Amino acid sequence: MFKSQKIRFTLSLAALFAAAALASPAMAQTKGDAAMGAKLYATNCASCHLASGAGGVKFASGSVSADLRAPGLEKTYRHSNKLLLRAILAAHDEDNERLDQPMPAWKGRITTAQAQDIIAYLHTLHS
Ligand code: HEC
């Protein structure tokens, strides 16, 4: 019984890796996959920015997590995905100033393609 569970688990892991391997070349071609972005957002961002993207969480540093929903975020970043990408990967705001802690710089933790997926997802969130 335990052995069959183990085999099933191993098989589903193998299926996951196969799916990931198949998905990656397609992902590189598209500029941001909102469905992938939703998953990445839930794992990496929702803890501070809330599942809705509304933010408003206060931290010991005195900072408050930003509202990541449209149209506010898009306006702040001058409708530029390039500036948004920098905000996520380097934690620099629209004027290239360091965003307040504890906003992490995500470079090295997620790939550029993954950050683009998250940006595609953020465009679907509205206040
Ligand atoms: C540990 C908490 C934390 C996590 C995790 C986090 N953030 Fe943040 N984030 C913040 C805080 C706090 C700010 C506000 C910084 C400021 O006001 O300078 C912020 C600001 C931002 C901004 C700038 C918004 C603006 O209006 O200037 C963006 C974009 C952003 N976060 C995206 C993300 C994304 C995408 C993720 C996940 C990959 C993420 N954050 C994960 C805490 C976090």
mmCIF file with all atom_site columns, C-alpha atoms and ligand atoms in Angstrom:
data_model
loop_
_atom_site.group_PDB
_atom_site.id
_atom_site.type_symbol
_atom_site.label_atom_id
_atom_site.label_alt_id
_atom_site.label_comp_id
_atom_site.label_asym_id
_atom_site.label_entity_id
_atom_site.label_seq_id
_atom_site.pdbx_PDB_ins_code
_atom_site.Cartn_x
_atom_site.Cartn_y
_atom_site.Cartn_z
_atom_site.occupancy
_atom_site.B_iso_or_equiv
_atom_site.pdbx_formal_charge
_atom_site.auth_seq_id
_atom_site.auth_comp_id
_atom_site.auth_asym_id
_atom_site.auth_atom_id
_atom_site.pdbx_PDB_model_num
ATOM   1   C  CA  . MET A 1 1   ? 0.000  0.000  0.000   1.00 0.00 ? 1   MET A CA  1
ATOM   2   C  CA  . PHE A 1 2   ? 2.707  2.445  0.934   1.00 0.00 ? 2   PHE A CA  1
ATOM   3   C  CA  . LYS A 1 3   ? 4.763  1.344  -1.992  1.00 0.00 ? 3   LYS A CA  1
ATOM   4   C  CA  . SER A 1 4   ? 1.983  2.049  -4.487  1.00 0.00 ? 4   SER A CA  1
ATOM   5   C  CA  . GLN A 1 5   ? 1.460  5.476  -2.972  1.00 0.00 ? 5   GLN A CA  1
ATOM   6   C  CA  . LYS A 1 6   ? 5.121  6.167  -3.385  1.00 0.00 ? 6   LYS A CA  1
ATOM   7   C  CA  . ILE A 1 7   ? 5.006  5.081  -7.031  1.00 0.00 ? 7   ILE A CA  1
ATOM   8   C  CA  . ARG A 1 8   ? 1.973  7.259  -7.676  1.00 0.00 ? 8   ARG A CA  1
ATOM   9   C  CA  . PHE A 1 9   ? 3.748  10.211 -6.067  1.00 0.00 ? 9   PHE A CA  1
ATOM   10  C  CA  . THR A 1 10  ? 6.883  9.612  -8.155  1.00 0.00 ? 10  THR A CA  1
ATOM   11  C  CA  . LEU A 1 11  ? 4.783  9.345  -11.300 1.00 0.00 ? 11  LEU A CA  1
ATOM   12  C  CA  . SER A 1 12  ? 2.954  12.581 -10.636 1.00 0.00 ? 12  SER A CA  1
ATOM   13  C  CA  . LEU A 1 13  ? 6.250  14.330 -9.934  1.00 0.00 ? 13  LEU A CA  1
ATOM   14  C  CA  . ALA A 1 14  ? 7.593  13.026 -13.250 1.00 0.00 ? 14  ALA A CA  1
ATOM   15  C  CA  . ALA A 1 15  ? 4.459  14.294 -15.004 1.00 0.00 ? 15  ALA A CA  1
ATOM   16  C  CA  . LEU A 1 16  ? 4.958  17.703 -13.413 1.00 0.00 ? 16  LEU A CA  1
ATOM   17  C  CA  . PHE A 1 17  ? 8.547  17.948 -14.601 1.00 0.00 ? 17  PHE A CA  1
ATOM   18  C  CA  . ALA A 1 18  ? 7.554  16.815 -18.093 1.00 0.00 ? 18  ALA A CA  1
ATOM   19  C  CA  . ALA A 1 19  ? 4.830  19.468 -18.187 1.00 0.00 ? 19  ALA A CA  1
ATOM   20  C  CA  . ALA A 1 20  ? 7.270  22.123 -17.019 1.00 0.00 ? 20  ALA A CA  1
ATOM   21  C  CA  . ALA A 1 21  ? 9.803  21.097 -19.665 1.00 0.00 ? 21  ALA A CA  1
ATOM   22  C  CA  . LEU A 1 22  ? 7.126  21.245 -22.374 1.00 0.00 ? 22  LEU A CA  1
ATOM   23  C  CA  . ALA A 1 23  ? 5.792  24.569 -21.139 1.00 0.00 ? 23  ALA A CA  1
ATOM   24  C  CA  . SER A 1 24  ? 9.086  26.441 -20.951 1.00 0.00 ? 24  SER A CA  1
ATOM   25  C  CA  . PRO A 1 25  ? 9.879  26.928 -24.672 1.00 0.00 ? 25  PRO A CA  1
ATOM   26  C  CA  . ALA A 1 26  ? 6.357  28.265 -25.255 1.00 0.00 ? 26  ALA A CA  1
ATOM   27  C  CA  . MET A 1 27  ? 6.691  30.529 -22.234 1.00 0.00 ? 27  MET A CA  1
ATOM   28  C  CA  . ALA A 1 28  ? 9.872  32.094 -23.582 1.00 0.00 ? 28  ALA A CA  1
ATOM   29  C  CA  . GLN A 1 29  ? 8.030  33.124 -26.751 1.00 0.00 ? 29  GLN A CA  1
ATOM   30  C  CA  . THR A 1 30  ? 5.075  34.815 -25.070 1.00 0.00 ? 30  THR A CA  1
ATOM   31  C  CA  . LYS A 1 31  ? 5.591  37.990 -23.076 1.00 0.00 ? 31  LYS A CA  1
ATOM   32  C  CA  . GLY A 1 32  ? 3.920  37.006 -19.876 1.00 0.00 ? 32  GLY A CA  1
ATOM   33  C  CA  . ASP A 1 33  ? 1.451  34.235 -19.169 1.00 0.00 ? 33  ASP A CA  1
ATOM   34  C  CA  . ALA A 1 34  ? -1.170 35.530 -16.731 1.00 0.00 ? 34  ALA A CA  1
ATOM   35  C  CA  . ALA A 1 35  ? -2.192 32.013 -15.602 1.00 0.00 ? 35  ALA A CA  1
ATOM   36  C  CA  . MET A 1 36  ? 1.392  31.171 -14.668 1.00 0.00 ? 36  MET A CA  1
ATOM   37  C  CA  . GLY A 1 37  ? 1.667  34.622 -13.124 1.00 0.00 ? 37  GLY A CA  1
ATOM   38  C  CA  . ALA A 1 38  ? -1.320 33.952 -10.896 1.00 0.00 ? 38  ALA A CA  1
ATOM   39  C  CA  . LYS A 1 39  ? 0.416  30.922 -9.400  1.00 0.00 ? 39  LYS A CA  1
ATOM   40  C  CA  . LEU A 1 40  ? 3.715  32.735 -8.966  1.00 0.00 ? 40  LEU A CA  1
ATOM   41  C  CA  . TYR A 1 41  ? 1.891  35.658 -7.380  1.00 0.00 ? 41  TYR A CA  1
ATOM   42  C  CA  . ALA A 1 42  ? 0.075  33.393 -4.921  1.00 0.00 ? 42  ALA A CA  1
ATOM   43  C  CA  . THR A 1 43  ? 3.356  31.763 -3.885  1.00 0.00 ? 43  THR A CA  1
ATOM   44  C  CA  . ASN A 1 44  ? 5.628  34.803 -3.718  1.00 0.00 ? 44  ASN A CA  1
ATOM   45  C  CA  . CYS A 1 45  ? 3.636  37.993 -3.397  1.00 0.00 ? 45  CYS A CA  1
ATOM   46  C  CA  . ALA A 1 46  ? 0.231  37.417 -1.798  1.00 0.00 ? 46  ALA A CA  1
ATOM   47  C  CA  . SER A 1 47  ? 1.716  37.109 1.704   1.00 0.00 ? 47  SER A CA  1
ATOM   48  C  CA  . CYS A 1 48  ? 2.500  40.828 1.651   1.00 0.00 ? 48  CYS A CA  1
ATOM   49  C  CA  . HIS A 1 49  ? 0.262  42.254 -1.088  1.00 0.00 ? 49  HIS A CA  1
ATOM   50  C  CA  . LEU A 1 50  ? -2.806 40.088 -0.267  1.00 0.00 ? 50  LEU A CA  1
ATOM   51  C  CA  . ALA A 1 51  ? -4.522 37.692 -2.662  1.00 0.00 ? 51  ALA A CA  1
ATOM   52  C  CA  . SER A 1 52  ? -6.529 40.582 -4.127  1.00 0.00 ? 52  SER A CA  1
ATOM   53  C  CA  . GLY A 1 53  ? -3.409 42.707 -4.724  1.00 0.00 ? 53  GLY A CA  1
ATOM   54  C  CA  . ALA A 1 54  ? -4.855 45.482 -2.569  1.00 0.00 ? 54  ALA A CA  1
ATOM   55  C  CA  . GLY A 1 55  ? -1.846 45.574 -0.229  1.00 0.00 ? 55  GLY A CA  1
ATOM   56  C  CA  . GLY A 1 56  ? -2.154 47.857 2.790   1.00 0.00 ? 56  GLY A CA  1
ATOM   57  C  CA  . VAL A 1 57  ? -0.246 45.538 5.136   1.00 0.00 ? 57  VAL A CA  1
ATOM   58  C  CA  . LYS A 1 58  ? 1.820  47.480 7.690   1.00 0.00 ? 58  LYS A CA  1
ATOM   59  C  CA  . PHE A 1 59  ? 5.364  46.412 8.537   1.00 0.00 ? 59  PHE A CA  1
ATOM   60  C  CA  . ALA A 1 60  ? 7.626  47.080 11.511  1.00 0.00 ? 60  ALA A CA  1
ATOM   61  C  CA  . SER A 1 61  ? 9.794  49.309 9.280   1.00 0.00 ? 61  SER A CA  1
ATOM   62  C  CA  . GLY A 1 62  ? 6.801  51.654 9.034   1.00 0.00 ? 62  GLY A CA  1
ATOM   63  C  CA  . SER A 1 63  ? 6.232  50.843 5.373   1.00 0.00 ? 63  SER A CA  1
ATOM   64  C  CA  . VAL A 1 64  ? 2.947  49.646 3.943   1.00 0.00 ? 64  VAL A CA  1
ATOM   65  C  CA  . SER A 1 65  ? 2.714  47.118 1.090   1.00 0.00 ? 65  SER A CA  1
ATOM   66  C  CA  . ALA A 1 66  ? 1.608  48.727 -2.155  1.00 0.00 ? 66  ALA A CA  1
ATOM   67  C  CA  . ASP A 1 67  ? -1.698 48.277 -3.949  1.00 0.00 ? 67  ASP A CA  1
ATOM   68  C  CA  . LEU A 1 68  ? -0.719 46.378 -7.103  1.00 0.00 ? 68  LEU A CA  1
ATOM   69  C  CA  . ARG A 1 69  ? -4.046 46.674 -8.900  1.00 0.00 ? 69  ARG A CA  1
ATOM   70  C  CA  . ALA A 1 70  ? -4.897 48.607 -12.035 1.00 0.00 ? 70  ALA A CA  1
ATOM   71  C  CA  . PRO A 1 71  ? -5.357 51.427 -12.746 1.00 0.00 ? 71  PRO A CA  1
ATOM   72  C  CA  . GLY A 1 72  ? -3.244 52.805 -9.866  1.00 0.00 ? 72  GLY A CA  1
ATOM   73  C  CA  . LEU A 1 73  ? -0.116 50.707 -10.390 1.00 0.00 ? 73  LEU A CA  1
ATOM   74  C  CA  . GLU A 1 74  ? -0.186 51.129 -14.175 1.00 0.00 ? 74  GLU A CA  1
ATOM   75  C  CA  . LYS A 1 75  ? -0.489 54.898 -13.777 1.00 0.00 ? 75  LYS A CA  1
ATOM   76  C  CA  . THR A 1 76  ? 2.366  55.099 -11.254 1.00 0.00 ? 76  THR A CA  1
ATOM   77  C  CA  . TYR A 1 77  ? 4.635  53.112 -13.570 1.00 0.00 ? 77  TYR A CA  1
ATOM   78  C  CA  . ARG A 1 78  ? 3.625  55.206 -16.605 1.00 0.00 ? 78  ARG A CA  1
ATOM   79  C  CA  . HIS A 1 79  ? 2.051  52.171 -18.311 1.00 0.00 ? 79  HIS A CA  1
ATOM   80  C  CA  . SER A 1 80  ? 5.545  50.756 -18.743 1.00 0.00 ? 80  SER A CA  1
ATOM   81  C  CA  . ASN A 1 81  ? 6.082  47.034 -18.258 1.00 0.00 ? 81  ASN A CA  1
ATOM   82  C  CA  . LYS A 1 82  ? 9.804  47.762 -18.327 1.00 0.00 ? 82  LYS A CA  1
ATOM   83  C  CA  . LEU A 1 83  ? 9.536  49.957 -15.226 1.00 0.00 ? 83  LEU A CA  1
ATOM   84  C  CA  . LEU A 1 84  ? 7.328  47.358 -13.541 1.00 0.00 ? 84  LEU A CA  1
ATOM   85  C  CA  . LEU A 1 85  ? 9.872  44.670 -14.331 1.00 0.00 ? 85  LEU A CA  1
ATOM   86  C  CA  . ARG A 1 86  ? 12.571 46.781 -12.680 1.00 0.00 ? 86  ARG A CA  1
ATOM   87  C  CA  . ALA A 1 87  ? 10.311 47.328 -9.656  1.00 0.00 ? 87  ALA A CA  1
ATOM   88  C  CA  . ILE A 1 88  ? 9.938  43.577 -9.204  1.00 0.00 ? 88  ILE A CA  1
ATOM   89  C  CA  . LEU A 1 89  ? 13.457 42.418 -10.053 1.00 0.00 ? 89  LEU A CA  1
ATOM   90  C  CA  . ALA A 1 90  ? 15.471 45.300 -8.557  1.00 0.00 ? 90  ALA A CA  1
ATOM   91  C  CA  . ALA A 1 91  ? 12.957 46.768 -6.084  1.00 0.00 ? 91  ALA A CA  1
ATOM   92  C  CA  . HIS A 1 92  ? 13.353 50.224 -7.602  1.00 0.00 ? 92  HIS A CA  1
ATOM   93  C  CA  . ASP A 1 93  ? 10.361 52.520 -7.990  1.00 0.00 ? 93  ASP A CA  1
ATOM   94  C  CA  . GLU A 1 94  ? 9.298  54.461 -11.082 1.00 0.00 ? 94  GLU A CA  1
ATOM   95  C  CA  . ASP A 1 95  ? 11.977 57.094 -10.306 1.00 0.00 ? 95  ASP A CA  1
ATOM   96  C  CA  . ASN A 1 96  ? 14.660 54.433 -9.746  1.00 0.00 ? 96  ASN A CA  1
ATOM   97  C  CA  . GLU A 1 97  ? 14.669 54.885 -5.938  1.00 0.00 ? 97  GLU A CA  1
ATOM   98  C  CA  . ARG A 1 98  ? 14.916 51.761 -3.741  1.00 0.00 ? 98  ARG A CA  1
ATOM   99  C  CA  . LEU A 1 99  ? 11.432 50.660 -2.702  1.00 0.00 ? 99  LEU A CA  1
ATOM   100 C  CA  . ASP A 1 100 ? 10.988 50.470 1.071   1.00 0.00 ? 100 ASP A CA  1
ATOM   101 C  CA  . GLN A 1 101 ? 11.775 47.285 2.979   1.00 0.00 ? 101 GLN A CA  1
ATOM   102 C  CA  . PRO A 1 102 ? 10.642 44.593 3.225   1.00 0.00 ? 102 PRO A CA  1
ATOM   103 C  CA  . MET A 1 103 ? 9.921  44.636 -0.551  1.00 0.00 ? 103 MET A CA  1
ATOM   104 C  CA  . PRO A 1 104 ? 12.522 42.153 -1.852  1.00 0.00 ? 104 PRO A CA  1
ATOM   105 C  CA  . ALA A 1 105 ? 14.524 42.523 -5.054  1.00 0.00 ? 105 ALA A CA  1
ATOM   106 C  CA  . TRP A 1 106 ? 13.405 39.369 -6.839  1.00 0.00 ? 106 TRP A CA  1
ATOM   107 C  CA  . LYS A 1 107 ? 16.348 39.030 -9.222  1.00 0.00 ? 107 LYS A CA  1
ATOM   108 C  CA  . GLY A 1 108 ? 17.943 35.632 -8.596  1.00 0.00 ? 108 GLY A CA  1
ATOM   109 C  CA  . ARG A 1 109 ? 14.791 34.287 -6.907  1.00 0.00 ? 109 ARG A CA  1
ATOM   110 C  CA  . ILE A 1 110 ? 12.519 34.352 -9.953  1.00 0.00 ? 110 ILE A CA  1
ATOM   111 C  CA  . THR A 1 111 ? 13.463 34.565 -13.627 1.00 0.00 ? 111 THR A CA  1
ATOM   112 C  CA  . THR A 1 112 ? 12.739 37.540 -15.876 1.00 0.00 ? 112 THR A CA  1
ATOM   113 C  CA  . ALA A 1 113 ? 10.160 35.389 -17.701 1.00 0.00 ? 113 ALA A CA  1
ATOM   114 C  CA  . GLN A 1 114 ? 8.456  34.618 -14.394 1.00 0.00 ? 114 GLN A CA  1
ATOM   115 C  CA  . ALA A 1 115 ? 8.392  38.318 -13.477 1.00 0.00 ? 115 ALA A CA  1
ATOM   116 C  CA  . GLN A 1 116 ? 6.768  38.993 -16.860 1.00 0.00 ? 116 GLN A CA  1
ATOM   117 C  CA  . ASP A 1 117 ? 4.153  36.331 -16.091 1.00 0.00 ? 117 ASP A CA  1
ATOM   118 C  CA  . ILE A 1 118 ? 3.425  38.106 -12.807 1.00 0.00 ? 118 ILE A CA  1
ATOM   119 C  CA  . ILE A 1 119 ? 3.126  41.458 -14.608 1.00 0.00 ? 119 ILE A CA  1
ATOM   120 C  CA  . ALA A 1 120 ? 0.641  39.925 -17.076 1.00 0.00 ? 120 ALA A CA  1
ATOM   121 C  CA  . TYR A 1 121 ? -1.350 38.733 -14.052 1.00 0.00 ? 121 TYR A CA  1
ATOM   122 C  CA  . LEU A 1 122 ? -1.168 42.119 -12.281 1.00 0.00 ? 122 LEU A CA  1
ATOM   123 C  CA  . HIS A 1 123 ? -2.777 43.751 -15.331 1.00 0.00 ? 123 HIS A CA  1
ATOM   124 C  CA  . THR A 1 124 ? -5.849 41.563 -14.689 1.00 0.00 ? 124 THR A CA  1
ATOM   125 C  CA  . LEU A 1 125 ? -6.311 42.932 -11.131 1.00 0.00 ? 125 LEU A CA  1
ATOM   126 C  CA  . HIS A 1 126 ? -8.533 46.003 -10.814 1.00 0.00 ? 126 HIS A CA  1
ATOM   127 C  CA  . SER A 1 127 ? -9.439 48.119 -7.828  1.00 0.00 ? 127 SER A CA  1
HETATM 128 C  C1  . HEC B 2 .   ? 7.870  40.743 2.526   1.00 0.00 ? 1   HEC B C1  1
HETATM 129 C  C2  . HEC B 2 .   ? 6.779  41.511 1.957   1.00 0.00 ? 1   HEC B C2  1
HETATM 130 C  C3  . HEC B 2 .   ? 6.708  41.653 0.449   1.00 0.00 ? 1   HEC B C3  1
HETATM 131 C  C4  . HEC B 2 .   ? 6.715  40.650 -0.473  1.00 0.00 ? 1   HEC B C4  1
HETATM 132 C  C5  . HEC B 2 .   ? 6.857  39.156 -0.250  1.00 0.00 ? 1   HEC B C5  1
HETATM 133 C  C6  . HEC B 2 .   ? 6.512  41.294 -1.756  1.00 0.00 ? 1   HEC B C6  1
HETATM 134 N  N1  . HEC B 2 .   ? 6.391  42.632 -1.597  1.00 0.00 ? 1   HEC B N1  1
HETATM 135 FE FE1 . HEC B 2 .   ? 6.134  44.011 -3.068  1.00 0.00 ? 1   HEC B FE1 1
HETATM 136 N  N2  . HEC B 2 .   ? 6.183  45.508 -1.711  1.00 0.00 ? 1   HEC B N2  1
HETATM 137 C  C7  . HEC B 2 .   ? 6.272  45.348 -0.352  1.00 0.00 ? 1   HEC B C7  1
HETATM 138 C  C8  . HEC B 2 .   ? 6.241  46.656 0.290   1.00 0.00 ? 1   HEC B C8  1
HETATM 139 C  C9  . HEC B 2 .   ? 6.327  46.937 1.781   1.00 0.00 ? 1   HEC B C9  1
HETATM 140 C  C10 . HEC B 2 .   ? 6.128  47.598 -0.741  1.00 0.00 ? 1   HEC B C10 1
HETATM 141 C  C11 . HEC B 2 .   ? 6.056  49.119 -0.610  1.00 0.00 ? 1   HEC B C11 1
HETATM 142 C  C12 . HEC B 2 .   ? 7.428  49.708 -0.787  1.00 0.00 ? 1   HEC B C12 1
HETATM 143 C  C13 . HEC B 2 .   ? 7.395  51.220 -0.839  1.00 0.00 ? 1   HEC B C13 1
HETATM 144 O  O1  . HEC B 2 .   ? 6.341  51.819 -0.618  1.00 0.00 ? 1   HEC B O1  1
HETATM 145 O  O2  . HEC B 2 .   ? 8.459  51.812 -1.116  1.00 0.00 ? 1   HEC B O2  1
HETATM 146 C  C14 . HEC B 2 .   ? 6.098  46.839 -1.993  1.00 0.00 ? 1   HEC B C14 1
HETATM 147 C  C15 . HEC B 2 .   ? 6.027  47.423 -3.242  1.00 0.00 ? 1   HEC B C15 1
HETATM 148 C  C16 . HEC B 2 .   ? 5.905  46.728 -4.428  1.00 0.00 ? 1   HEC B C16 1
HETATM 149 C  C17 . HEC B 2 .   ? 5.798  47.334 -5.723  1.00 0.00 ? 1   HEC B C17 1
HETATM 150 C  C18 . HEC B 2 .   ? 5.850  48.828 -6.029  1.00 0.00 ? 1   HEC B C18 1
HETATM 151 C  C19 . HEC B 2 .   ? 4.453  49.403 -6.099  1.00 0.00 ? 1   HEC B C19 1
HETATM 152 C  C20 . HEC B 2 .   ? 4.412  50.898 -6.167  1.00 0.00 ? 1   HEC B C20 1
HETATM 153 O  O3  . HEC B 2 .   ? 3.293  51.437 -6.105  1.00 0.00 ? 1   HEC B O3  1
HETATM 154 O  O4  . HEC B 2 .   ? 5.453  51.558 -6.271  1.00 0.00 ? 1   HEC B O4  1
HETATM 155 C  C21 . HEC B 2 .   ? 5.636  46.333 -6.624  1.00 0.00 ? 1   HEC B C21 1
HETATM 156 C  C22 . HEC B 2 .   ? 5.450  46.470 -8.130  1.00 0.00 ? 1   HEC B C22 1
HETATM 157 C  C23 . HEC B 2 .   ? 5.665  45.100 -5.882  1.00 0.00 ? 1   HEC B C23 1
HETATM 158 N  N3  . HEC B 2 .   ? 5.842  45.371 -4.548  1.00 0.00 ? 1   HEC B N3  1
HETATM 159 C  C24 . HEC B 2 .   ? 5.526  43.858 -6.444  1.00 0.00 ? 1   HEC B C24 1
HETATM 160 C  C25 . HEC B 2 .   ? 5.722  42.667 -5.744  1.00 0.00 ? 1   HEC B C25 1
HETATM 161 C  C26 . HEC B 2 .   ? 5.672  41.384 -6.380  1.00 0.00 ? 1   HEC B C26 1
HETATM 162 C  C27 . HEC B 2 .   ? 5.354  41.142 -7.847  1.00 0.00 ? 1   HEC B C27 1
HETATM 163 C  C28 . HEC B 2 .   ? 5.947  40.470 -5.420  1.00 0.00 ? 1   HEC B C28 1
HETATM 164 C  C29 . HEC B 2 .   ? 6.099  38.974 -5.568  1.00 0.00 ? 1   HEC B C29 1
HETATM 165 C  C30 . HEC B 2 .   ? 7.024  38.505 -6.579  1.00 0.00 ? 1   HEC B C30 1
HETATM 166 C  C31 . HEC B 2 .   ? 6.149  41.196 -4.173  1.00 0.00 ? 1   HEC B C31 1
HETATM 167 N  N4  . HEC B 2 .   ? 5.997  42.527 -4.418  1.00 0.00 ? 1   HEC B N4  1
HETATM 168 C  C32 . HEC B 2 .   ? 6.434  40.613 -2.945  1.00 0.00 ? 1   HEC B C32 1
HETATM 169 C  C33 . HEC B 2 .   ? 6.400  44.156 0.327   1.00 0.00 ? 1   HEC B C33 1
HETATM 170 C  C34 . HEC B 2 .   ? 6.493  42.898 -0.257  1.00 0.00 ? 1   HEC B C34 1
#
